[in-house]
mmCIF file with all atom_site columns, N, CA and C in Angstrom:
data_model
loop_
_atom_site.group_PDB
_atom_site.id
_atom_site.type_symbol
_atom_site.label_atom_id
_atom_site.label_alt_id
_atom_site.label_comp_id
_atom_site.label_asym_id
_atom_site.label_entity_id
_atom_site.label_seq_id
_atom_site.pdbx_PDB_ins_code
_atom_site.Cartn_x
_atom_site.Cartn_y
_atom_site.Cartn_z
_atom_site.occupancy
_atom_site.B_iso_or_equiv
_atom_site.pdbx_formal_charge
_atom_site.auth_seq_id
_atom_site.auth_comp_id
_atom_site.auth_asym_id
_atom_site.auth_atom_id
_atom_site.pdbx_PDB_model_num
ATOM 1   N N  . UNK A 1 1  ? 9.185  -11.804 2.688   1.00 0.00 ? 1  UNK A N  1
ATOM 2   C CA . UNK A 1 1  ? 8.208  -11.078 3.594   1.00 0.00 ? 1  UNK A CA 1
ATOM 3   C C  . UNK A 1 1  ? 8.964  -9.835  4.117   1.00 0.00 ? 1  UNK A C  1
ATOM 4   N N  . UNK A 1 2  ? 10.324 -10.197 4.693   1.00 0.00 ? 2  UNK A N  1
ATOM 5   C CA . UNK A 1 2  ? 11.131 -9.130  5.154   1.00 0.00 ? 2  UNK A CA 1
ATOM 6   C C  . UNK A 1 2  ? 11.355 -7.970  4.255   1.00 0.00 ? 2  UNK A C  1
ATOM 7   N N  . UNK A 1 3  ? 11.579 -8.264  2.948   1.00 0.00 ? 3  UNK A N  1
ATOM 8   C CA . UNK A 1 3  ? 11.786 -7.070  2.012   1.00 0.00 ? 3  UNK A CA 1
ATOM 9   C C  . UNK A 1 3  ? 10.401 -6.487  1.698   1.00 0.00 ? 3  UNK A C  1
ATOM 10  N N  . UNK A 1 4  ? 9.457  -7.195  1.676   1.00 0.00 ? 4  UNK A N  1
ATOM 11  C CA . UNK A 1 4  ? 8.078  -6.624  1.419   1.00 0.00 ? 4  UNK A CA 1
ATOM 12  C C  . UNK A 1 4  ? 7.722  -5.570  2.487   1.00 0.00 ? 4  UNK A C  1
ATOM 13  N N  . UNK A 1 5  ? 7.991  -5.997  3.705   1.00 0.00 ? 5  UNK A N  1
ATOM 14  C CA . UNK A 1 5  ? 7.577  -5.200  4.914   1.00 0.00 ? 5  UNK A CA 1
ATOM 15  C C  . UNK A 1 5  ? 8.512  -4.036  4.946   1.00 0.00 ? 5  UNK A C  1
ATOM 16  N N  . UNK A 1 6  ? 9.804  -4.175  4.646   1.00 0.00 ? 6  UNK A N  1
ATOM 17  C CA . UNK A 1 6  ? 10.784 -3.082  4.484   1.00 0.00 ? 6  UNK A CA 1
ATOM 18  C C  . UNK A 1 6  ? 10.264 -2.097  3.504   1.00 0.00 ? 6  UNK A C  1
ATOM 19  N N  . UNK A 1 7  ? 9.897  -2.568  2.269   1.00 0.00 ? 7  UNK A N  1
ATOM 20  C CA . UNK A 1 7  ? 9.369  -1.824  1.114   1.00 0.00 ? 7  UNK A CA 1
ATOM 21  C C  . UNK A 1 7  ? 8.191  -1.032  1.650   1.00 0.00 ? 7  UNK A C  1
ATOM 22  N N  . UNK A 1 8  ? 7.223  -1.585  2.212   1.00 0.00 ? 8  UNK A N  1
ATOM 23  C CA . UNK A 1 8  ? 5.960  -0.880  2.619   1.00 0.00 ? 8  UNK A CA 1
ATOM 24  C C  . UNK A 1 8  ? 6.154  0.128   3.638   1.00 0.00 ? 8  UNK A C  1
ATOM 25  N N  . UNK A 1 9  ? 7.318  -0.070  4.523   1.00 0.00 ? 9  UNK A N  1
ATOM 26  C CA . UNK A 1 9  ? 7.643  0.805   5.622   1.00 0.00 ? 9  UNK A CA 1
ATOM 27  C C  . UNK A 1 9  ? 8.012  2.125   5.040   1.00 0.00 ? 9  UNK A C  1
ATOM 28  N N  . UNK A 1 10 ? 8.663  2.171   3.927   1.00 0.00 ? 10 UNK A N  1
ATOM 29  C CA . UNK A 1 10 ? 9.262  3.477   3.322   1.00 0.00 ? 10 UNK A CA 1
ATOM 30  C C  . UNK A 1 10 ? 8.221  4.509   2.797   1.00 0.00 ? 10 UNK A C  1
ATOM 31  N N  . UNK A 1 11 ? 8.499  5.623   3.338   1.00 0.00 ? 11 UNK A N  1
ATOM 32  C CA . UNK A 1 11 ? 7.652  6.865   2.923   1.00 0.00 ? 11 UNK A CA 1
ATOM 33  C C  . UNK A 1 11 ? 8.261  7.691   1.947   1.00 0.00 ? 11 UNK A C  1
ATOM 34  N N  . UNK A 1 12 ? 9.503  7.513   1.561   1.00 0.00 ? 12 UNK A N  1
ATOM 35  C CA . UNK A 1 12 ? 10.331 8.348   0.737   1.00 0.00 ? 12 UNK A CA 1
ATOM 36  C C  . UNK A 1 12 ? 10.828 7.277   -0.369  1.00 0.00 ? 12 UNK A C  1
ATOM 37  N N  . UNK A 1 13 ? 11.088 7.966   -1.554  1.00 0.00 ? 13 UNK A N  1
ATOM 38  C CA . UNK A 1 13 ? 11.685 7.104   -2.734  1.00 0.00 ? 13 UNK A CA 1
ATOM 39  C C  . UNK A 1 13 ? 13.138 6.684   -2.269  1.00 0.00 ? 13 UNK A C  1
ATOM 40  N N  . UNK A 1 14 ? 13.467 5.345   -2.642  1.00 0.00 ? 14 UNK A N  1
ATOM 41  C CA . UNK A 1 14 ? 14.662 4.772   -2.334  1.00 0.00 ? 14 UNK A CA 1
ATOM 42  C C  . UNK A 1 14 ? 14.969 3.835   -3.548  1.00 0.00 ? 14 UNK A C  1
ATOM 43  N N  . UNK A 1 15 ? 16.301 3.399   -3.502  1.00 0.00 ? 15 UNK A N  1
ATOM 44  C CA . UNK A 1 15 ? 16.638 2.500   -4.447  1.00 0.00 ? 15 UNK A CA 1
ATOM 45  C C  . UNK A 1 15 ? 17.050 1.080   -3.783  1.00 0.00 ? 15 UNK A C  1
ATOM 46  N N  . UNK A 1 16 ? 16.575 0.025   -4.325  1.00 0.00 ? 16 UNK A N  1
ATOM 47  C CA . UNK A 1 16 ? 16.919 -1.255  -3.738  1.00 0.00 ? 16 UNK A CA 1
ATOM 48  C C  . UNK A 1 16 ? 17.713 -2.127  -4.661  1.00 0.00 ? 16 UNK A C  1
ATOM 49  N N  . UNK A 1 17 ? 18.896 -2.421  -4.448  1.00 0.00 ? 17 UNK A N  1
ATOM 50  C CA . UNK A 1 17 ? 19.799 -3.126  -5.269  1.00 0.00 ? 17 UNK A CA 1
ATOM 51  C C  . UNK A 1 17 ? 20.008 -4.523  -4.874  1.00 0.00 ? 17 UNK A C  1
ATOM 52  N N  . UNK A 1 18 ? 19.819 -5.415  -5.856  1.00 0.00 ? 18 UNK A N  1
ATOM 53  C CA . UNK A 1 18 ? 20.070 -6.874  -5.667  1.00 0.00 ? 18 UNK A CA 1
ATOM 54  C C  . UNK A 1 18 ? 21.115 -7.308  -6.463  1.00 0.00 ? 18 UNK A C  1
ATOM 55  N N  . UNK A 1 19 ? 22.303 -7.737  -5.904  1.00 0.00 ? 19 UNK A N  1
ATOM 56  C CA . UNK A 1 19 ? 23.557 -7.942  -6.414  1.00 0.00 ? 19 UNK A CA 1
ATOM 57  C C  . UNK A 1 19 ? 24.150 -9.337  -6.157  1.00 0.00 ? 19 UNK A C  1
ATOM 58  N N  . UNK A 1 20 ? 24.270 -10.133 -7.158  1.00 0.00 ? 20 UNK A N  1
ATOM 59  C CA . UNK A 1 20 ? 24.737 -11.569 -6.927  1.00 0.00 ? 20 UNK A CA 1
ATOM 60  C C  . UNK A 1 20 ? 25.408 -11.808 -8.358  1.00 0.00 ? 20 UNK A C  1
ATOM 61  N N  . UNK A 1 21 ? 26.344 -12.939 -8.313  1.00 0.00 ? 21 UNK A N  1
ATOM 62  C CA . UNK A 1 21 ? 26.939 -13.551 -9.474  1.00 0.00 ? 21 UNK A CA 1
ATOM 63  C C  . UNK A 1 21 ? 25.868 -13.971 -10.426 1.00 0.00 ? 21 UNK A C  1
ATOM 64  N N  . UNK A 1 22 ? 26.373 -14.217 -11.706 1.00 0.00 ? 22 UNK A N  1
ATOM 65  C CA . UNK A 1 22 ? 25.594 -14.613 -12.716 1.00 0.00 ? 22 UNK A CA 1
ATOM 66  C C  . UNK A 1 22 ? 25.084 -16.055 -12.450 1.00 0.00 ? 22 UNK A C  1
ATOM 67  N N  . UNK A 1 23 ? 23.742 -16.363 -12.474 1.00 0.00 ? 23 UNK A N  1
ATOM 68  C CA . UNK A 1 23 ? 23.313 -17.649 -12.173 1.00 0.00 ? 23 UNK A CA 1
ATOM 69  C C  . UNK A 1 23 ? 22.777 -17.781 -10.863 1.00 0.00 ? 23 UNK A C  1
ATOM 70  N N  . UNK A 1 24 ? 22.914 -16.888 -10.075 1.00 0.00 ? 24 UNK A N  1
ATOM 71  C CA . UNK A 1 24 ? 22.519 -17.125 -8.578  1.00 0.00 ? 24 UNK A CA 1
ATOM 72  C C  . UNK A 1 24 ? 21.104 -16.936 -8.206  1.00 0.00 ? 24 UNK A C  1
ATOM 73  N N  . UNK A 1 25 ? 20.296 -16.730 -9.200  1.00 0.00 ? 25 UNK A N  1
ATOM 74  C CA . UNK A 1 25 ? 18.784 -16.587 -8.878  1.00 0.00 ? 25 UNK A CA 1
ATOM 75  C C  . UNK A 1 25 ? 18.146 -15.291 -8.767  1.00 0.00 ? 25 UNK A C  1
ATOM 76  N N  . UNK A 1 26 ? 18.962 -14.207 -9.236  1.00 0.00 ? 26 UNK A N  1
ATOM 77  C CA . UNK A 1 26 ? 18.298 -12.770 -9.034  1.00 0.00 ? 26 UNK A CA 1
ATOM 78  C C  . UNK A 1 26 ? 17.037 -12.647 -9.808  1.00 0.00 ? 26 UNK A C  1
ATOM 79  N N  . UNK A 1 27 ? 16.932 -13.156 -11.072 1.00 0.00 ? 27 UNK A N  1
ATOM 80  C CA . UNK A 1 27 ? 15.711 -13.063 -11.868 1.00 0.00 ? 27 UNK A CA 1
ATOM 81  C C  . UNK A 1 27 ? 14.623 -13.888 -11.298 1.00 0.00 ? 27 UNK A C  1
ATOM 82  N N  . UNK A 1 28 ? 14.897 -15.105 -10.969 1.00 0.00 ? 28 UNK A N  1
ATOM 83  C CA . UNK A 1 28 ? 13.970 -15.946 -10.206 1.00 0.00 ? 28 UNK A CA 1
ATOM 84  C C  . UNK A 1 28 ? 13.370 -15.228 -9.094  1.00 0.00 ? 28 UNK A C  1
ATOM 85  N N  . UNK A 1 29 ? 14.290 -14.664 -8.177  1.00 0.00 ? 29 UNK A N  1
ATOM 86  C CA . UNK A 1 29 ? 13.789 -14.052 -7.002  1.00 0.00 ? 29 UNK A CA 1
ATOM 87  C C  . UNK A 1 29 ? 12.767 -12.978 -7.300  1.00 0.00 ? 29 UNK A C  1
ATOM 88  N N  . UNK A 1 30 ? 13.371 -12.075 -8.210  1.00 0.00 ? 30 UNK A N  1
ATOM 89  C CA . UNK A 1 30 ? 12.484 -10.799 -8.589  1.00 0.00 ? 30 UNK A CA 1
ATOM 90  C C  . UNK A 1 30 ? 11.123 -11.320 -9.161  1.00 0.00 ? 30 UNK A C  1
ATOM 91  N N  . UNK A 1 31 ? 11.140 -12.269 -10.177 1.00 0.00 ? 31 UNK A N  1
ATOM 92  C CA . UNK A 1 31 ? 9.851  -12.779 -10.671 1.00 0.00 ? 31 UNK A CA 1
ATOM 93  C C  . UNK A 1 31 ? 8.934  -13.264 -9.534  1.00 0.00 ? 31 UNK A C  1
ATOM 94  N N  . UNK A 1 32 ? 9.424  -14.023 -8.688  1.00 0.00 ? 32 UNK A N  1
ATOM 95  C CA . UNK A 1 32 ? 8.568  -14.600 -7.538  1.00 0.00 ? 32 UNK A CA 1
ATOM 96  C C  . UNK A 1 32 ? 8.012  -13.383 -6.677  1.00 0.00 ? 32 UNK A C  1
ATOM 97  N N  . UNK A 1 33 ? 8.901  -12.592 -6.383  1.00 0.00 ? 33 UNK A N  1
ATOM 98  C CA . UNK A 1 33 ? 8.530  -11.384 -5.481  1.00 0.00 ? 33 UNK A CA 1
ATOM 99  C C  . UNK A 1 33 ? 7.600  -10.555 -6.057  1.00 0.00 ? 33 UNK A C  1
ATOM 100 N N  . UNK A 1 34 ? 7.738  -10.221 -7.475  1.00 0.00 ? 34 UNK A N  1
ATOM 101 C CA . UNK A 1 34 ? 6.843  -9.487  -8.200  1.00 0.00 ? 34 UNK A CA 1
ATOM 102 C C  . UNK A 1 34 ? 5.419  -10.119 -8.098  1.00 0.00 ? 34 UNK A C  1
ATOM 103 N N  . UNK A 1 35 ? 5.340  -11.370 -8.225  1.00 0.00 ? 35 UNK A N  1
ATOM 104 C CA . UNK A 1 35 ? 4.193  -12.110 -8.091  1.00 0.00 ? 35 UNK A CA 1
ATOM 105 C C  . UNK A 1 35 ? 3.361  -11.935 -6.794  1.00 0.00 ? 35 UNK A C  1
ATOM 106 N N  . UNK A 1 36 ? 4.172  -12.099 -5.816  1.00 0.00 ? 36 UNK A N  1
ATOM 107 C CA . UNK A 1 36 ? 3.594  -11.784 -4.333  1.00 0.00 ? 36 UNK A CA 1
ATOM 108 C C  . UNK A 1 36 ? 3.240  -10.331 -4.269  1.00 0.00 ? 36 UNK A C  1
ATOM 109 N N  . UNK A 1 37 ? 4.084  -9.316  -4.694  1.00 0.00 ? 37 UNK A N  1
ATOM 110 C CA . UNK A 1 37 ? 3.742  -7.881  -4.564  1.00 0.00 ? 37 UNK A CA 1
ATOM 111 C C  . UNK A 1 37 ? 2.454  -7.527  -5.211  1.00 0.00 ? 37 UNK A C  1
ATOM 112 N N  . UNK A 1 38 ? 2.284  -8.152  -6.408  1.00 0.00 ? 38 UNK A N  1
ATOM 113 C CA . UNK A 1 38 ? 0.969  -7.862  -7.149  1.00 0.00 ? 38 UNK A CA 1
ATOM 114 C C  . UNK A 1 38 ? -0.296 -8.191  -6.467  1.00 0.00 ? 38 UNK A C  1
ATOM 115 N N  . UNK A 1 39 ? -0.278 -8.970  -5.447  1.00 0.00 ? 39 UNK A N  1
ATOM 116 C CA . UNK A 1 39 ? -1.492 -9.266  -4.879  1.00 0.00 ? 39 UNK A CA 1
ATOM 117 C C  . UNK A 1 39 ? -1.962 -8.178  -3.884  1.00 0.00 ? 39 UNK A C  1
ATOM 118 N N  . UNK A 1 40 ? -1.114 -7.326  -3.504  1.00 0.00 ? 40 UNK A N  1
ATOM 119 C CA . UNK A 1 40 ? -1.374 -6.231  -2.573  1.00 0.00 ? 40 UNK A CA 1
ATOM 120 C C  . UNK A 1 40 ? -1.096 -4.847  -3.206  1.00 0.00 ? 40 UNK A C  1
ATOM 121 N N  . UNK A 1 41 ? -0.247 -4.743  -4.008  1.00 0.00 ? 41 UNK A N  1
ATOM 122 C CA . UNK A 1 41 ? 0.263  -3.459  -4.575  1.00 0.00 ? 41 UNK A CA 1
ATOM 123 C C  . UNK A 1 41 ? 0.209  -3.350  -6.001  1.00 0.00 ? 41 UNK A C  1
ATOM 124 N N  . UNK A 1 42 ? 0.230  -2.189  -6.521  1.00 0.00 ? 42 UNK A N  1
ATOM 125 C CA . UNK A 1 42 ? 0.379  -1.837  -7.878  1.00 0.00 ? 42 UNK A CA 1
ATOM 126 C C  . UNK A 1 42 ? 1.953  -1.875  -8.252  1.00 0.00 ? 42 UNK A C  1
ATOM 127 N N  . UNK A 1 43 ? 2.264  -2.618  -8.851  1.00 0.00 ? 43 UNK A N  1
ATOM 128 C CA . UNK A 1 43 ? 3.815  -2.853  -9.274  1.00 0.00 ? 43 UNK A CA 1
ATOM 129 C C  . UNK A 1 43 ? 3.987  -3.078  -10.756 1.00 0.00 ? 43 UNK A C  1
ATOM 130 N N  . UNK A 1 44 ? 5.228  -2.456  -11.084 1.00 0.00 ? 44 UNK A N  1
ATOM 131 C CA . UNK A 1 44 ? 5.681  -2.641  -12.657 1.00 0.00 ? 44 UNK A CA 1
ATOM 132 C C  . UNK A 1 44 ? 7.100  -3.219  -12.581 1.00 0.00 ? 44 UNK A C  1
ATOM 133 N N  . UNK A 1 45 ? 7.293  -4.251  -13.226 1.00 0.00 ? 45 UNK A N  1
ATOM 134 C CA . UNK A 1 45 ? 8.639  -4.838  -13.419 1.00 0.00 ? 45 UNK A CA 1
ATOM 135 C C  . UNK A 1 45 ? 9.148  -4.520  -14.597 1.00 0.00 ? 45 UNK A C  1
ATOM 136 N N  . UNK A 1 46 ? 10.306 -3.979  -14.800 1.00 0.00 ? 46 UNK A N  1
ATOM 137 C CA . UNK A 1 46 ? 10.955 -3.405  -15.947 1.00 0.00 ? 46 UNK A CA 1
ATOM 138 C C  . UNK A 1 46 ? 12.264 -4.222  -15.989 1.00 0.00 ? 46 UNK A C  1
ATOM 139 N N  . UNK A 1 47 ? 12.412 -5.106  -17.222 1.00 0.00 ? 47 UNK A N  1
ATOM 140 C CA . UNK A 1 47 ? 13.663 -5.779  -17.601 1.00 0.00 ? 47 UNK A CA 1
ATOM 141 C C  . UNK A 1 47 ? 14.571 -4.892  -18.535 1.00 0.00 ? 47 UNK A C  1
ATOM 142 N N  . UNK A 1 48 ? 15.485 -4.352  -18.092 1.00 0.00 ? 48 UNK A N  1
ATOM 143 C CA . UNK A 1 48 ? 16.370 -3.412  -19.008 1.00 0.00 ? 48 UNK A CA 1
ATOM 144 C C  . UNK A 1 48 ? 16.949 -4.161  -20.134 1.00 0.00 ? 48 UNK A C  1
ATOM 145 N N  . UNK A 1 49 ? 17.270 -5.464  -19.894 1.00 0.00 ? 49 UNK A N  1
ATOM 146 C CA . UNK A 1 49 ? 17.907 -6.204  -20.970 1.00 0.00 ? 49 UNK A CA 1
ATOM 147 C C  . UNK A 1 49 ? 17.023 -6.441  -22.005 1.00 0.00 ? 49 UNK A C  1
ATOM 148 N N  . UNK A 1 50 ? 15.692 -6.882  -21.796 1.00 0.00 ? 50 UNK A N  1
ATOM 149 C CA . UNK A 1 50 ? 14.717 -6.927  -22.755 1.00 0.00 ? 50 UNK A CA 1
ATOM 150 C C  . UNK A 1 50 ? 14.154 -5.857  -23.405 1.00 0.00 ? 50 UNK A C  1
ATOM 151 N N  . UNK A 1 51 ? 14.294 -4.760  -22.712 1.00 0.00 ? 51 UNK A N  1
ATOM 152 C CA . UNK A 1 51 ? 13.768 -3.401  -23.407 1.00 0.00 ? 51 UNK A CA 1
ATOM 153 C C  . UNK A 1 51 ? 14.758 -2.536  -23.705 1.00 0.00 ? 51 UNK A C  1
ATOM 154 N N  . UNK A 1 52 ? 15.902 -3.039  -24.267 1.00 0.00 ? 52 UNK A N  1
ATOM 155 C CA . UNK A 1 52 ? 17.045 -2.171  -24.687 1.00 0.00 ? 52 UNK A CA 1
ATOM 156 C C  . UNK A 1 52 ? 16.886 -1.885  -26.313 1.00 0.00 ? 52 UNK A C  1
ATOM 157 N N  . UNK A 1 53 ? 15.699 -1.146  -26.534 1.00 0.00 ? 53 UNK A N  1
ATOM 158 C CA . UNK A 1 53 ? 15.604 -1.068  -28.004 1.00 0.00 ? 53 UNK A CA 1
ATOM 159 C C  . UNK A 1 53 ? 15.393 0.522   -28.333 1.00 0.00 ? 53 UNK A C  1
ATOM 160 N N  . UNK A 1 54 ? 15.138 1.337   -27.316 1.00 0.00 ? 54 UNK A N  1
ATOM 161 C CA . UNK A 1 54 ? 14.772 2.785   -27.537 1.00 0.00 ? 54 UNK A CA 1
ATOM 162 C C  . UNK A 1 54 ? 16.109 3.519   -27.297 1.00 0.00 ? 54 UNK A C  1
ATOM 163 N N  . UNK A 1 55 ? 16.103 4.629   -28.193 1.00 0.00 ? 55 UNK A N  1
ATOM 164 C CA . UNK A 1 55 ? 17.232 5.598   -28.061 1.00 0.00 ? 55 UNK A CA 1
ATOM 165 C C  . UNK A 1 55 ? 17.132 6.249   -26.598 1.00 0.00 ? 55 UNK A C  1
ATOM 166 N N  . UNK A 1 56 ? 16.032 6.532   -26.245 1.00 0.00 ? 56 UNK A N  1
ATOM 167 C CA . UNK A 1 56 ? 15.741 7.224   -24.973 1.00 0.00 ? 56 UNK A CA 1
ATOM 168 C C  . UNK A 1 56 ? 14.989 6.266   -23.969 1.00 0.00 ? 56 UNK A C  1
ATOM 169 N N  . UNK A 1 57 ? 15.808 5.709   -23.099 1.00 0.00 ? 57 UNK A N  1
ATOM 170 C CA . UNK A 1 57 ? 15.339 4.590   -22.067 1.00 0.00 ? 57 UNK A CA 1
ATOM 171 C C  . UNK A 1 57 ? 14.085 5.088   -21.391 1.00 0.00 ? 57 UNK A C  1
ATOM 172 N N  . UNK A 1 58 ? 13.863 6.335   -21.112 1.00 0.00 ? 58 UNK A N  1
ATOM 173 C CA . UNK A 1 58 ? 12.839 6.773   -20.410 1.00 0.00 ? 58 UNK A CA 1
ATOM 174 C C  . UNK A 1 58 ? 11.510 6.337   -21.096 1.00 0.00 ? 58 UNK A C  1
ATOM 175 N N  . UNK A 1 59 ? 11.502 6.441   -22.356 1.00 0.00 ? 59 UNK A N  1
ATOM 176 C CA . UNK A 1 59 ? 10.347 6.015   -23.137 1.00 0.00 ? 59 UNK A CA 1
ATOM 177 C C  . UNK A 1 59 ? 10.047 4.556   -22.917 1.00 0.00 ? 59 UNK A C  1
ATOM 178 N N  . UNK A 1 60 ? 11.030 3.669   -22.776 1.00 0.00 ? 60 UNK A N  1
ATOM 179 C CA . UNK A 1 60 ? 10.720 2.210   -22.643 1.00 0.00 ? 60 UNK A CA 1
ATOM 180 C C  . UNK A 1 60 ? 10.200 1.870   -21.146 1.00 0.00 ? 60 UNK A C  1
ATOM 181 N N  . UNK A 1 61 ? 10.758 2.756   -20.268 1.00 0.00 ? 61 UNK A N  1
ATOM 182 C CA . UNK A 1 61 ? 10.275 2.614   -18.913 1.00 0.00 ? 61 UNK A CA 1
ATOM 183 C C  . UNK A 1 61 ? 8.909  3.200   -18.696 1.00 0.00 ? 61 UNK A C  1
ATOM 184 N N  . UNK A 1 62 ? 8.652  4.214   -19.200 1.00 0.00 ? 62 UNK A N  1
ATOM 185 C CA . UNK A 1 62 ? 7.292  4.879   -19.032 1.00 0.00 ? 62 UNK A CA 1
ATOM 186 C C  . UNK A 1 62 ? 6.203  3.893   -19.894 1.00 0.00 ? 62 UNK A C  1
ATOM 187 N N  . UNK A 1 63 ? 6.500  3.504   -20.973 1.00 0.00 ? 63 UNK A N  1
ATOM 188 C CA . UNK A 1 63 ? 5.670  2.478   -21.760 1.00 0.00 ? 63 UNK A CA 1
ATOM 189 C C  . UNK A 1 63 ? 5.398  1.281   -20.805 1.00 0.00 ? 63 UNK A C  1
ATOM 190 N N  . UNK A 1 64 ? 6.289  0.840   -20.406 1.00 0.00 ? 64 UNK A N  1
ATOM 191 C CA . UNK A 1 64 ? 6.196  -0.445  -19.502 1.00 0.00 ? 64 UNK A CA 1
ATOM 192 C C  . UNK A 1 64 ? 5.247  -0.061  -18.137 1.00 0.00 ? 64 UNK A C  1
ATOM 193 N N  . UNK A 1 65 ? 5.418  1.064   -17.547 1.00 0.00 ? 65 UNK A N  1
ATOM 194 C CA . UNK A 1 65 ? 4.497  1.408   -16.483 1.00 0.00 ? 65 UNK A CA 1
ATOM 195 C C  . UNK A 1 65 ? 3.135  1.748   -16.798 1.00 0.00 ? 65 UNK A C  1
ATOM 196 N N  . UNK A 1 66 ? 2.823  2.401   -18.082 1.00 0.00 ? 66 UNK A N  1
ATOM 197 C CA . UNK A 1 66 ? 1.634  2.402   -18.536 1.00 0.00 ? 66 UNK A CA 1
ATOM 198 C C  . UNK A 1 66 ? 0.864  1.219   -18.892 1.00 0.00 ? 66 UNK A C  1
ATOM 199 N N  . UNK A 1 67 ? 1.669  0.363   -19.425 1.00 0.00 ? 67 UNK A N  1
ATOM 200 C CA . UNK A 1 67 ? 1.092  -1.010  -19.784 1.00 0.00 ? 67 UNK A CA 1
ATOM 201 C C  . UNK A 1 67 ? 0.679  -1.759  -18.351 1.00 0.00 ? 67 UNK A C  1
ATOM 202 N N  . UNK A 1 68 ? 1.430  -1.589  -17.436 1.00 0.00 ? 68 UNK A N  1
ATOM 203 C CA . UNK A 1 68 ? 1.102  -2.336  -16.076 1.00 0.00 ? 68 UNK A CA 1
ATOM 204 C C  . UNK A 1 68 ? -0.040 -1.574  -15.421 1.00 0.00 ? 68 UNK A C  1
ATOM 205 N N  . UNK A 1 69 ? -0.013 -0.347  -15.527 1.00 0.00 ? 69 UNK A N  1
ATOM 206 C CA . UNK A 1 69 ? -1.213 0.463   -14.870 1.00 0.00 ? 69 UNK A CA 1
ATOM 207 C C  . UNK A 1 69 ? -2.518 0.025   -15.470 1.00 0.00 ? 69 UNK A C  1
ATOM 208 N N  . UNK A 1 70 ? -2.585 -0.203  -16.720 1.00 0.00 ? 70 UNK A N  1
ATOM 209 C CA . UNK A 1 70 ? -3.798 -0.398  -17.392 1.00 0.00 ? 70 UNK A CA 1
ATOM 210 C C  . UNK A 1 70 ? -4.050 -1.812  -17.158 1.00 0.00 ? 70 UNK A C  1
#
C-alpha cells in the first residue's frame, strides 16, 4: 500500500528500482503488486529477460504496452 500511495502521489515521471539478491522475491513482489495495481490503474508489466529477442528493445517495450492497453 505504501508504494502504491507513493506511486499515485507522483505527478512527474520517475524511476523506481527494486534491488535485492537473487531469490529474494523481487519477481513475486512485482507480480503481486501488478495484480493489485490493475484493479485501479492501467499498468503494463514488462519482463526484459523474457522479451530479449528484438534488436531494438524499444520495439519489444512498445509492443508489450500496446498489448496491455488493448
